[in-house]
Amino acid sequence: MSQARSSLGAAATSHTHAMTDITGLAAALTAASGMNQGSVEQDPNLAVNQVILTKHANAPSPNVYWHITTTFFHSVASNGNRSQLAIQYNEGVSVYARSCFQEVWTDWTRLDNSTPPGTIVYFPGFNPPPGFLKANGAVVSRTTYAALFAAIGTFGGAGDGYSTFNVVDLRGEFIRCFDEGRGVDPGRALGSVQGAQNAWHTHGATTGAAGGHAHPFSGLATASGGHTHAQTVYGGWADGAPAVLAGRSSGGTGVSTLITGALDGVHTHAVTGTVGVDGAHVHPVTVSAEGGTESRPRNVALLACIKY
């Protein structure tokens, strides 16, 4: 049979060809890999190549380039049912997916994580996990961390003003939610730092009673009260008869005698007692100070990180 085919000039049933011998094969493979897509601003909604590189408004973000792989159902067509997987090409590694059914696209859904740039998280370690930076005020590139810069701008600092910016510096700080007009913490600007403060209060202080005393005394009152009583006694008698002291005789020679009574009533009174308590005095009172250099509750130290 092979001799007959050979004699007729036909190719052998088993043979090989170089890729260059197959017309259009290289182009087809290139197209399948997305390497001959042409413009890098293709609308992914209209993609007919399985892989494209594009920067377009219908990509997950119009600000960066995306590798978008399209899986077609039934036929390769821009109006068929299909699904797409988009992998960020520059300035990050985000991954998104979406699908189209009856020419209606779903929204892009992020697959790698749902943490937007600028999110603050805390970790019990010395190094941030992948996709995060330490929230330590470092100066970083506005290009390398474009998504983070788009999210927070110069909130943490402007860097050099044109090519860099500062991440938020949360080292050693407690977080207080922005008041935003509620009135609990009025007058605060978003991102402002507030110093330590204690609430207004008073301290009561007491001291034990001391210094009360008394002065005992004793003595004599001034002598007084001395006096006499005058009394006139009349006496008379008759010759040869006893004298009659009371009354007046009717005869004989009468004699009157003034008798003064004995002194009586001069005396003293002993006086003892206690003078009034005299405690007029002062006591210095010292209220002891205590505490450290700041006011704080119980806390645990963790590493603050920010998503980029």
Coordinates of C-alpha atoms in Angstrom, one line a residue:
M1 CA 0.0 0.0 0.0
S2 CA 2.8 2.4 0.9
Q3 CA 4.4 1.6 -2.4
A4 CA 1.2 2.4 -4.2
R5 CA 0.9 5.7 -2.3
S6 CA 4.5 6.5 -3.1
S7 CA 4.1 5.7 -6.7
L8 CA 1.1 8.0 -6.9
G9 CA 3.1 10.8 -5.1
A10 CA 0.9 10.8 -2.0
A11 CA 2.3 11.5 1.5
A12 CA 3.0 8.5 3.7
T13 CA 0.3 7.7 6.2
S14 CA 2.7 8.4 9.1
H15 CA 4.9 11.5 8.8
T16 CA 5.9 14.7 10.6
H17 CA 5.9 18.4 9.8
A18 CA 7.8 21.3 11.3
M19 CA 5.6 24.0 12.9
T20 CA 6.6 26.4 10.2
D21 CA 5.2 24.0 7.6
I22 CA 1.7 24.4 9.0
T23 CA 0.2 27.5 7.7
G24 CA -1.3 29.8 10.4
L25 CA -0.3 27.5 13.4
A26 CA 2.1 30.0 14.9
A27 CA -0.3 32.8 14.6
A28 CA -3.1 30.7 16.1
L29 CA -0.9 29.8 19.1
T30 CA 0.1 33.4 19.6
A31 CA -3.5 34.5 19.5
A32 CA -4.4 31.9 22.0
S33 CA -1.7 33.1 24.4
G34 CA -2.8 36.7 23.9
M35 CA 0.6 37.8 22.5
N36 CA -0.8 39.2 19.3
Q37 CA -3.7 41.0 20.8
G38 CA -2.8 44.4 19.4
S39 CA -3.9 47.3 21.5
V40 CA -3.5 47.2 25.3
E41 CA -6.6 49.2 25.8
Q42 CA -9.1 46.6 24.6
D43 CA -12.5 46.5 26.1
P44 CA -12.6 43.2 28.0
N45 CA -16.4 43.1 27.4
L46 CA -15.6 42.5 23.7
A47 CA -12.6 40.2 24.1
V48 CA -12.4 37.4 21.6
N49 CA -8.9 36.3 22.5
Q50 CA -8.5 34.0 25.5
V51 CA -5.8 36.1 27.0
I52 CA -5.5 39.9 26.7
L53 CA -3.5 42.6 28.5
T54 CA -5.5 45.7 28.9
K55 CA -6.0 48.9 30.8
H56 CA -9.6 49.8 30.4
A57 CA -12.6 51.2 32.2
N58 CA -14.3 47.8 32.1
A59 CA -11.4 46.2 33.9
P60 CA -11.4 45.9 37.7
S61 CA -9.5 49.2 37.9
P62 CA -8.8 51.5 35.0
N63 CA -5.6 52.8 36.6
V64 CA -3.5 49.6 36.1
Y65 CA -3.0 46.9 33.6
W66 CA -4.7 43.5 33.8
H67 CA -4.1 40.0 32.4
I68 CA -7.6 38.9 31.6
T69 CA -8.3 35.3 30.6
T70 CA -11.7 34.6 29.0
T71 CA -13.3 31.2 29.1
F72 CA -15.9 30.9 26.3
F73 CA -18.9 28.6 26.2
H74 CA -19.9 26.9 23.0
S75 CA -18.1 29.3 20.7
V76 CA -15.5 32.1 20.8
A77 CA -17.7 35.2 20.4
S78 CA -18.0 38.6 22.0
N79 CA -21.7 38.1 22.6
G80 CA -21.7 34.6 24.0
N81 CA -21.8 33.3 27.6
R82 CA -18.4 33.5 29.1
S83 CA -16.4 34.2 32.3
Q84 CA -13.3 36.2 32.9
L85 CA -10.4 36.0 35.4
A86 CA -8.4 39.2 35.8
I87 CA -4.9 39.3 37.4
Q88 CA -3.3 42.6 38.2
Y89 CA -0.2 43.1 36.0
N90 CA 1.5 46.1 37.6
E91 CA 1.5 47.8 41.1
G92 CA -0.1 44.9 42.8
V93 CA -1.3 41.3 42.6
S94 CA -5.1 41.6 43.0
V95 CA -7.2 38.9 41.4
Y96 CA -10.8 39.4 40.2
A97 CA -13.5 37.3 38.5
R98 CA -16.8 37.9 36.8
S99 CA -19.1 36.3 34.3
C100 CA -21.5 37.1 31.4
F101 CA -24.8 35.4 30.8
Q102 CA -27.1 36.5 28.0
E103 CA -24.9 39.5 27.5
V104 CA -25.2 40.8 31.1
W105 CA -22.0 41.1 33.0
T106 CA -21.8 40.6 36.8
D107 CA -19.6 43.0 38.8
W108 CA -16.0 42.2 39.3
T109 CA -15.5 40.3 42.6
R110 CA -12.1 40.3 44.3
L111 CA -10.8 36.8 45.0
D112 CA -7.4 37.2 46.6
N113 CA -8.9 39.1 49.6
S114 CA -11.6 41.6 50.4
T115 CA -9.4 44.0 52.3
P116 CA -9.3 47.4 50.6
P117 CA -6.1 49.4 50.6
G118 CA -5.7 51.6 53.7
T119 CA -7.3 49.1 56.1
I120 CA -5.6 49.1 59.5
V121 CA -5.0 45.7 61.2
Y122 CA -3.0 44.5 64.2
F123 CA -0.6 41.5 64.3
P124 CA 1.2 39.8 67.2
G125 CA 4.5 39.8 65.4
F126 CA 7.4 42.0 64.4
N127 CA 6.9 41.8 60.6
P128 CA 3.8 42.6 58.6
P129 CA 2.1 39.8 56.6
P130 CA 2.2 39.9 52.8
G131 CA 0.2 42.8 51.3
F132 CA 0.7 45.0 54.4
L133 CA 3.2 47.7 55.5
K134 CA 4.0 48.7 59.1
A135 CA 2.0 51.7 60.1
N136 CA 5.1 53.5 61.3
G137 CA 5.1 56.7 59.3
A138 CA 7.6 55.4 56.7
V139 CA 8.1 57.3 53.5
V140 CA 7.1 55.1 50.5
S141 CA 6.7 55.5 46.7
R142 CA 3.5 56.9 45.3
T143 CA 4.0 54.6 42.3
T144 CA 4.9 51.4 44.0
Y145 CA 2.0 51.8 46.4
A146 CA -0.4 53.5 44.1
A147 CA -3.5 51.8 45.5
L148 CA -2.6 52.8 49.0
F149 CA -1.8 56.4 47.9
A150 CA -5.2 56.5 46.1
A151 CA -6.9 55.4 49.3
I152 CA -5.2 57.6 51.9
G153 CA -3.4 60.3 50.0
T154 CA -1.2 62.5 52.3
F155 CA -3.2 61.6 55.4
G156 CA 0.0 60.4 57.1
G157 CA 2.2 62.9 55.5
A158 CA 3.1 64.2 52.0
G159 CA 6.6 62.7 51.8
D160 CA 8.7 64.7 49.4
G161 CA 5.5 66.2 47.9
Y162 CA 5.6 64.6 44.5
S163 CA 7.0 61.0 44.3
T164 CA 6.6 59.7 47.9
F165 CA 4.1 59.9 50.8
N166 CA 4.0 58.8 54.4
V167 CA 2.0 55.9 55.7
V168 CA 0.1 56.5 58.9
D169 CA 2.2 56.4 62.1
L170 CA 0.4 54.5 64.8
R171 CA 3.3 53.5 67.0
G172 CA 2.5 53.8 70.7
E173 CA -0.9 55.3 70.0
F174 CA -4.4 54.4 71.1
I175 CA -7.2 54.7 68.5
R176 CA -10.2 57.0 69.1
C177 CA -13.0 57.1 66.6
F178 CA -13.5 60.4 64.8
D179 CA -16.3 62.3 66.5
E180 CA -17.8 63.7 63.2
G181 CA -20.1 66.2 64.9
R182 CA -21.4 64.0 67.7
G183 CA -20.0 66.3 70.4
V184 CA -18.3 63.7 72.6
D185 CA -14.9 64.7 71.3
P186 CA -15.6 68.1 69.7
G187 CA -13.2 70.2 67.7
R188 CA -11.0 67.3 66.4
A189 CA -9.7 67.1 62.9
L190 CA -9.6 63.7 61.3
G191 CA -6.1 62.2 61.9
S192 CA -5.2 64.7 64.6
V193 CA -3.1 63.6 67.6
Q194 CA -4.6 64.3 71.1
G195 CA -2.3 64.6 74.1
A196 CA -2.9 62.8 77.4
Q197 CA -5.3 64.3 79.9
N198 CA -7.1 63.4 83.2
A199 CA -10.7 64.4 83.8
W200 CA -11.3 67.3 86.2
H201 CA -11.6 66.1 89.8
T202 CA -10.9 67.0 93.4
H203 CA -9.0 65.4 96.2
G204 CA -10.4 65.3 99.8
A205 CA -7.9 65.3 102.7
T206 CA -8.4 64.9 106.4
T207 CA -6.0 65.1 109.5
G208 CA -6.5 63.6 113.0
A209 CA -7.3 66.0 115.8
A210 CA -4.2 67.1 117.7
G211 CA -3.1 69.9 120.0
G212 CA -6.2 70.0 122.3
H213 CA -5.0 70.8 125.9
A214 CA -6.0 72.4 129.2
H215 CA -4.3 74.4 131.9
P216 CA -5.0 73.4 135.6
F217 CA -4.9 76.2 138.3
S218 CA -5.5 76.6 142.1
G219 CA -5.5 79.5 144.6
L220 CA -7.4 81.5 147.2
A221 CA -10.0 84.0 146.7
T222 CA -9.3 87.5 148.2
A223 CA -10.1 87.6 152.0
S224 CA -13.2 89.7 152.8
G225 CA -16.3 89.8 154.9
G226 CA -14.8 91.0 158.2
H227 CA -17.2 93.1 160.4
T228 CA -18.3 94.0 164.0
H229 CA -21.6 94.3 165.8
A230 CA -21.9 97.2 168.4
Q231 CA -24.1 96.6 171.5
T232 CA -24.7 98.9 174.5
V233 CA -25.3 97.2 177.9
Y234 CA -26.8 99.2 180.7
G235 CA -26.0 98.2 184.3
G236 CA -27.2 99.7 187.6
W237 CA -27.2 98.6 191.1
A238 CA -28.2 99.8 194.6
D239 CA -26.0 100.1 197.5
G240 CA -25.4 96.7 198.9
A241 CA -27.3 95.0 196.0
P242 CA -26.0 93.0 193.0
A243 CA -25.9 94.7 189.7
V244 CA -28.7 94.1 187.2
L245 CA -27.3 93.9 183.7
A246 CA -30.5 94.2 181.8
G247 CA -32.8 97.1 182.0
R248 CA -32.3 100.2 184.0
S249 CA -32.4 100.4 187.8
S250 CA -34.6 102.7 189.5
G251 CA -32.0 103.8 191.9
G252 CA -28.3 104.0 192.7
T253 CA -25.6 105.1 190.4
G254 CA -26.0 103.9 186.8
V255 CA -23.1 102.8 184.6
S256 CA -23.4 102.1 180.9
T257 CA -20.7 99.9 179.1
L258 CA -20.3 99.6 175.3
I259 CA -19.6 96.0 174.4
T260 CA -18.3 95.2 171.0
G261 CA -18.9 91.7 169.6
A262 CA -16.0 89.6 168.4
L263 CA -14.9 89.9 164.8
D264 CA -16.6 87.3 162.6
G265 CA -16.8 86.5 158.9
V266 CA -13.3 87.1 157.6
H267 CA -12.6 84.0 155.5
T268 CA -11.3 82.7 152.2
H269 CA -12.6 80.3 149.5
A270 CA -10.3 77.8 147.8
V271 CA -10.8 78.0 144.1
T272 CA -9.7 75.2 141.7
G273 CA -10.6 74.4 138.1
T274 CA -9.5 74.3 134.5
V275 CA -9.2 77.2 132.1
G276 CA -10.9 76.8 128.8
V277 CA -9.4 74.6 126.1
D278 CA -7.2 76.7 123.8
G279 CA -6.4 74.8 120.6
A280 CA -5.8 77.6 118.1
H281 CA -3.2 76.0 115.8
V282 CA -2.6 74.8 112.3
H283 CA -1.6 71.4 110.8
P284 CA 0.1 71.2 107.5
V285 CA -1.6 68.7 105.2
T286 CA 0.3 67.0 102.3
V287 CA -1.6 65.1 99.6
S288 CA 0.8 62.6 98.1
A289 CA 1.3 62.5 94.4
E290 CA 1.2 59.2 92.5
G291 CA 1.1 58.0 88.9
G292 CA 3.4 58.0 85.9
T293 CA 4.0 60.2 82.8
E294 CA 0.7 59.4 81.1
S295 CA -2.9 58.2 81.6
R296 CA -3.7 54.8 80.2
P297 CA -6.0 51.7 80.6
R298 CA -4.7 48.2 80.6
N299 CA -3.5 47.3 77.1
V300 CA -1.6 44.8 74.9
A301 CA 1.1 45.9 72.5
L302 CA 0.5 44.7 68.9
L303 CA 2.1 45.7 65.5
A304 CA -0.1 48.1 63.6
C305 CA -0.1 47.4 59.8
I306 CA -1.8 49.0 56.8
K307 CA -3.0 47.3 53.7
Y308 CA -1.5 48.5 50.4

